[in-house]
Coordinates of N, CA, C and O in Angstrom, one line a residue:
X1 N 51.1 13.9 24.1 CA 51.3 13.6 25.5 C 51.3 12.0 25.6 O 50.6 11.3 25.0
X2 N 52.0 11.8 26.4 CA 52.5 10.0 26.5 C 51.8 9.9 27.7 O 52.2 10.7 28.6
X3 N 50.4 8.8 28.2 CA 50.4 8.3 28.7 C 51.4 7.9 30.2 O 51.3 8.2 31.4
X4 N 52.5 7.2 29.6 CA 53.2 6.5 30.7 C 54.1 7.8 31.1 O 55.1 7.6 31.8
X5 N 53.6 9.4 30.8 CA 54.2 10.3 31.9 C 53.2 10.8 32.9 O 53.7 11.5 33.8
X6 N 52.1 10.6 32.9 CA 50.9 10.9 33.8 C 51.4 10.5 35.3 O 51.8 9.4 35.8
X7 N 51.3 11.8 36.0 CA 51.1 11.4 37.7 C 50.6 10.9 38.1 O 50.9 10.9 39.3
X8 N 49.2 10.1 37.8 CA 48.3 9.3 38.2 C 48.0 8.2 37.1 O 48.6 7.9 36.1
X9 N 46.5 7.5 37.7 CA 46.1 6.6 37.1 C 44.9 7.5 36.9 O 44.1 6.7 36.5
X10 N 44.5 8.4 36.8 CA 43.1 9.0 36.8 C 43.6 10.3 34.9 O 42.9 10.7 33.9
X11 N 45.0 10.4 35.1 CA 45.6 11.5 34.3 C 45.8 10.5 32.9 O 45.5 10.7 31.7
X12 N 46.3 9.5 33.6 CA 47.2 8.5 32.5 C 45.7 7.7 31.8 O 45.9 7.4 30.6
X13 N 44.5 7.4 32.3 CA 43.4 7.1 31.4 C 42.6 8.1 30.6 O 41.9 7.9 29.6
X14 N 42.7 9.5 31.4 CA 42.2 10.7 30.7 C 43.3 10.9 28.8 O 42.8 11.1 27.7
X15 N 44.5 10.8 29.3 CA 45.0 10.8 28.2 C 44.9 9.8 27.3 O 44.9 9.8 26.0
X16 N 44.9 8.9 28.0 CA 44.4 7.7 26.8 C 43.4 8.0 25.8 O 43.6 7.9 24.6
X17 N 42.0 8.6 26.4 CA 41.0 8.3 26.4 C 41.2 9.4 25.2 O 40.8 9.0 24.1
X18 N 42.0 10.8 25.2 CA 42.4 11.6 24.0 C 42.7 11.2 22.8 O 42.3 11.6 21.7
X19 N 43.9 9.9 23.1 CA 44.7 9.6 21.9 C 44.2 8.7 21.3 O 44.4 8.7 20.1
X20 N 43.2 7.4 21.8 CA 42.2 7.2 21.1 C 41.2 7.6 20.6 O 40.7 7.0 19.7
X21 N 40.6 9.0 21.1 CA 39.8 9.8 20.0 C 40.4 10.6 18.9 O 39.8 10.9 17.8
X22 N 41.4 10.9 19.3 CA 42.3 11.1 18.2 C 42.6 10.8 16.9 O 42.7 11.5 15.9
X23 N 42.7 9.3 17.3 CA 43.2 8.0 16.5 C 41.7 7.7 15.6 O 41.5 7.5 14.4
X24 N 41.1 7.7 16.5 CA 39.6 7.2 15.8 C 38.9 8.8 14.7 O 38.3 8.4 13.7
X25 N 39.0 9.9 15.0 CA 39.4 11.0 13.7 C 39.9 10.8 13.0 O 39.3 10.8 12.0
X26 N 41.4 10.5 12.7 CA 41.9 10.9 11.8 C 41.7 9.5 10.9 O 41.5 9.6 9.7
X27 N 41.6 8.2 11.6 CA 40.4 6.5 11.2 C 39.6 7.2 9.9 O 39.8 7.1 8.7
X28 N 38.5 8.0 10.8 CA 37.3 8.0 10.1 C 37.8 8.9 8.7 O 37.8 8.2 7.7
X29 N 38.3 10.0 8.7 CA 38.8 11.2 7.9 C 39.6 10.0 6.9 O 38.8 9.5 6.0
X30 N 40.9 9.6 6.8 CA 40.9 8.8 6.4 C 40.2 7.7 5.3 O 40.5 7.6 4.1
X31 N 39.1 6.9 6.0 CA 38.1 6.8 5.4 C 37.2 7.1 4.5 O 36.8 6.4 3.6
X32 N 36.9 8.5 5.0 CA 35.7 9.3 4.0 C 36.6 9.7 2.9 O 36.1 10.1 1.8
X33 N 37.5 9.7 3.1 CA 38.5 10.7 1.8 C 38.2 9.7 0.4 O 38.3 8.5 0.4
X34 N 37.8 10.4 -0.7 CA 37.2 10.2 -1.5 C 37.9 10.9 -2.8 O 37.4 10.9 -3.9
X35 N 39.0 11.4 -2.5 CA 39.5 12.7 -3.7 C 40.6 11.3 -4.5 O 40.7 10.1 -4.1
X36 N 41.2 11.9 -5.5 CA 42.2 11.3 -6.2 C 43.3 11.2 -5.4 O 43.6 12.1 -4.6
X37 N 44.2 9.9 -5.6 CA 45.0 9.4 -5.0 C 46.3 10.4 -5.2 O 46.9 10.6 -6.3
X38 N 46.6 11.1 -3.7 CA 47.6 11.7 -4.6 C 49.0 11.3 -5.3 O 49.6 10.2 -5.1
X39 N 49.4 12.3 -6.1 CA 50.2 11.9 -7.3 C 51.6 12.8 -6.5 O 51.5 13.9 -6.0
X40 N 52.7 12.1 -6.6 CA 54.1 12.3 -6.4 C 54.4 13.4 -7.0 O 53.8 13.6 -8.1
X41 N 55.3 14.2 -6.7 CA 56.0 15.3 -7.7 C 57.1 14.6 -8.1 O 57.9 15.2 -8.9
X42 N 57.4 13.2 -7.7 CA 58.3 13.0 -8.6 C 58.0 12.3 -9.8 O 58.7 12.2 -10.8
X43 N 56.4 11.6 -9.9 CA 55.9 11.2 -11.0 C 55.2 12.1 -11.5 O 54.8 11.6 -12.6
X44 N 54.7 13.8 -11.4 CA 54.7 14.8 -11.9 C 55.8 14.8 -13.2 O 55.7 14.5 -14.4
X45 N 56.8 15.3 -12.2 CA 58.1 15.4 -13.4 C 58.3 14.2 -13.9 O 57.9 14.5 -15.0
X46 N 58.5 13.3 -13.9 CA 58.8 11.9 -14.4 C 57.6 12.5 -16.0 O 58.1 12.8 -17.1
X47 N 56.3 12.6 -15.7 CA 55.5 12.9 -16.4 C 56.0 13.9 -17.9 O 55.9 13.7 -19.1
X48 N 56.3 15.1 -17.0 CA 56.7 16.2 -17.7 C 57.9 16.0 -18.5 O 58.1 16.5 -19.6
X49 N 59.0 15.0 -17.8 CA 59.8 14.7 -19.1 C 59.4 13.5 -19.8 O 59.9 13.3 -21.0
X50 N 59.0 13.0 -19.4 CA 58.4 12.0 -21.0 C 58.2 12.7 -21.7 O 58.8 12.6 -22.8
X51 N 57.1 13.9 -21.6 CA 56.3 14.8 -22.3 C 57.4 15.4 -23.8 O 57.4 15.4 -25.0
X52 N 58.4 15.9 -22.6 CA 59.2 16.5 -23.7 C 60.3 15.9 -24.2 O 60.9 16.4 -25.2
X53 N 60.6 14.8 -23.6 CA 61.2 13.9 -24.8 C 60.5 13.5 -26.2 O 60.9 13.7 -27.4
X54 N 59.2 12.9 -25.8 CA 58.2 12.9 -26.7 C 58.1 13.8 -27.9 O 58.1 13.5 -29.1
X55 N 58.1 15.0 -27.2 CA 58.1 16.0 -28.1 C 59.4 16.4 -28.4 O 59.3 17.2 -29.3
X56 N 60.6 16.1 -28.2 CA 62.0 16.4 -29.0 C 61.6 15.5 -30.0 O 61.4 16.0 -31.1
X57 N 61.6 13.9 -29.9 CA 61.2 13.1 -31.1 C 60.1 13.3 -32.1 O 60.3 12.9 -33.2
X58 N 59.1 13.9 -31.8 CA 58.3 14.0 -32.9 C 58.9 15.4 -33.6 O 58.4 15.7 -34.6
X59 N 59.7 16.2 -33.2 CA 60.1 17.4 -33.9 C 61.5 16.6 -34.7 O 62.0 17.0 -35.7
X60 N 61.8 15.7 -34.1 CA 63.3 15.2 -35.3 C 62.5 14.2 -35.9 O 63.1 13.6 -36.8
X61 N 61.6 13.9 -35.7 CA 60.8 13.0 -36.7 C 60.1 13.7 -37.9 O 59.9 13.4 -39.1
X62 N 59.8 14.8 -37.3 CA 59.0 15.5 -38.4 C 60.1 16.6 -39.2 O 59.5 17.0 -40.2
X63 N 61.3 17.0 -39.0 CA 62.6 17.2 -39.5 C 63.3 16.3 -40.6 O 63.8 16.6 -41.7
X64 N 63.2 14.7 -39.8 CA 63.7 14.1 -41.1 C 62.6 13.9 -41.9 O 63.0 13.6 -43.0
X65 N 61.2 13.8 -41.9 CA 60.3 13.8 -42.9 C 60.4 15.0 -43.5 O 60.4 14.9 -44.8
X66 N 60.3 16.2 -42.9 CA 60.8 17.2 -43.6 C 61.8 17.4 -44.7 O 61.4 18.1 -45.6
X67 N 62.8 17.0 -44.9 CA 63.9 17.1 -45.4 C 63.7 16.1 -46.3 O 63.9 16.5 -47.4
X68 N 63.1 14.3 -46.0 CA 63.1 14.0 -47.2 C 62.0 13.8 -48.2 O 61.9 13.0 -49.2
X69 N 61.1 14.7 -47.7 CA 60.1 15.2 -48.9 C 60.8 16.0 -49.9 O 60.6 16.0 -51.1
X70 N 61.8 17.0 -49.0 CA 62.5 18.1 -49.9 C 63.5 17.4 -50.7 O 64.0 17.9 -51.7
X71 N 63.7 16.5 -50.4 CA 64.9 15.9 -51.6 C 64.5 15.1 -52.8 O 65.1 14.9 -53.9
X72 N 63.2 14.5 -52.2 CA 62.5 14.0 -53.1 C 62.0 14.9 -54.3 O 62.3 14.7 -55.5
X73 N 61.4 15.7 -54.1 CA 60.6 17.2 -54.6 C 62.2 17.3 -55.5 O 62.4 16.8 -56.6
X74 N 63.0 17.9 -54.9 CA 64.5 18.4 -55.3 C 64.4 17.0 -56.9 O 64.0 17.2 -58.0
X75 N 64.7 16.3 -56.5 CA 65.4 15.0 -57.6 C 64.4 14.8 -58.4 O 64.8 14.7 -59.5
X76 N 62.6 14.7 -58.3 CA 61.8 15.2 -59.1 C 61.6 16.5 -60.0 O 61.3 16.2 -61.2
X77 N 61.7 17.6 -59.7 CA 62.4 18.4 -60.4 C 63.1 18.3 -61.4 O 63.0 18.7 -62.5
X78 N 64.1 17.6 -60.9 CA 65.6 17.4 -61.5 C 65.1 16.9 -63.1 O 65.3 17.2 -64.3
X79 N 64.4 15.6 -62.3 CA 64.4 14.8 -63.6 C 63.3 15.3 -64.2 O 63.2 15.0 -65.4
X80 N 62.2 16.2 -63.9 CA 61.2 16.9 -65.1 C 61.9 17.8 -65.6 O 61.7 17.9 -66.8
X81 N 63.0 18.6 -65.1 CA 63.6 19.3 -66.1 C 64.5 19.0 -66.9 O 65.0 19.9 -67.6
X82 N 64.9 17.9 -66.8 CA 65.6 17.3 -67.6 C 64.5 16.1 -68.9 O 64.9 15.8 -70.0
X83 N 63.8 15.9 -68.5 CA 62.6 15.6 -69.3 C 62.2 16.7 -70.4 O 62.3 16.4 -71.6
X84 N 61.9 17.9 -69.8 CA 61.5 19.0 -70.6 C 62.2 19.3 -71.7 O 61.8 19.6 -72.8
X85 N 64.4 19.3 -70.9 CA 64.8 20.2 -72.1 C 64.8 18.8 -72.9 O 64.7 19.2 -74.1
X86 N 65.0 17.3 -73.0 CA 65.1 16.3 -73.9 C 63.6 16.5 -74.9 O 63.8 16.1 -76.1
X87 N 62.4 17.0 -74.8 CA 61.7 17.1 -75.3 C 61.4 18.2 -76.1 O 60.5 18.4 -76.9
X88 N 62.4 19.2 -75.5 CA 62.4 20.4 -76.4 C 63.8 20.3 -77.6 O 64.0 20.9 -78.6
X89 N 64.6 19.2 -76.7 CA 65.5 19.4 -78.1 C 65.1 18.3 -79.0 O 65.6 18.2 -80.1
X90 N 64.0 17.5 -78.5 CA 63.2 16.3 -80.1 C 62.4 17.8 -81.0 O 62.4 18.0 -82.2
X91 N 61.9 18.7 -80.0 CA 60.8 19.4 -81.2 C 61.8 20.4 -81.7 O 61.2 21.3 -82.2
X92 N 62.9 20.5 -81.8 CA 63.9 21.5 -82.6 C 64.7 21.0 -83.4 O 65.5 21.7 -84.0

């Protein structure tokens, strides 16, 4: 309710007298509020995809380490068995 629609001057300070207590509630409430600041749902998600970018990279990170342990292993091999048969054809 707006003030400056009051039919009087007795109406128009009654309503004042509302919207300043009003104002001075939601002041104090305001005030006392003590919880965590709230958090955006667009910094939510913002959140959630870092997350899983994050996690796409450490799975292609841990893919190319994967793979070149296995080539390493692979060319190790290689060359012990080729070690092996050079030392089986010295003892024959």
């Amino acid at each position: 309710a707006d003030p400056a629609e009051a039919e009087d001057e007795e109406e128009r300070s009654a309503m004042e007298k509302r919207r300043r207590r009003a104002l001075e509630e939601v002041h104090s409430l305001l005030q006392k509020h003590q919880a965590q600041p709230y958090r955006h749902g667009i910094m939510r998600r913002a959140g959630e995809l870092q997350a899983a970018h994050l996690e796409t990279l450490r799975q292609d990170l841990h893919s190319r380490v994967e793979a070149e342990v296995k080539r390493e292993l692979e060319k190790d091999r290689g060359a012990l068995e080729q070690e092996r048969q050079q030392l089986r054809a010295e003892v024959e």
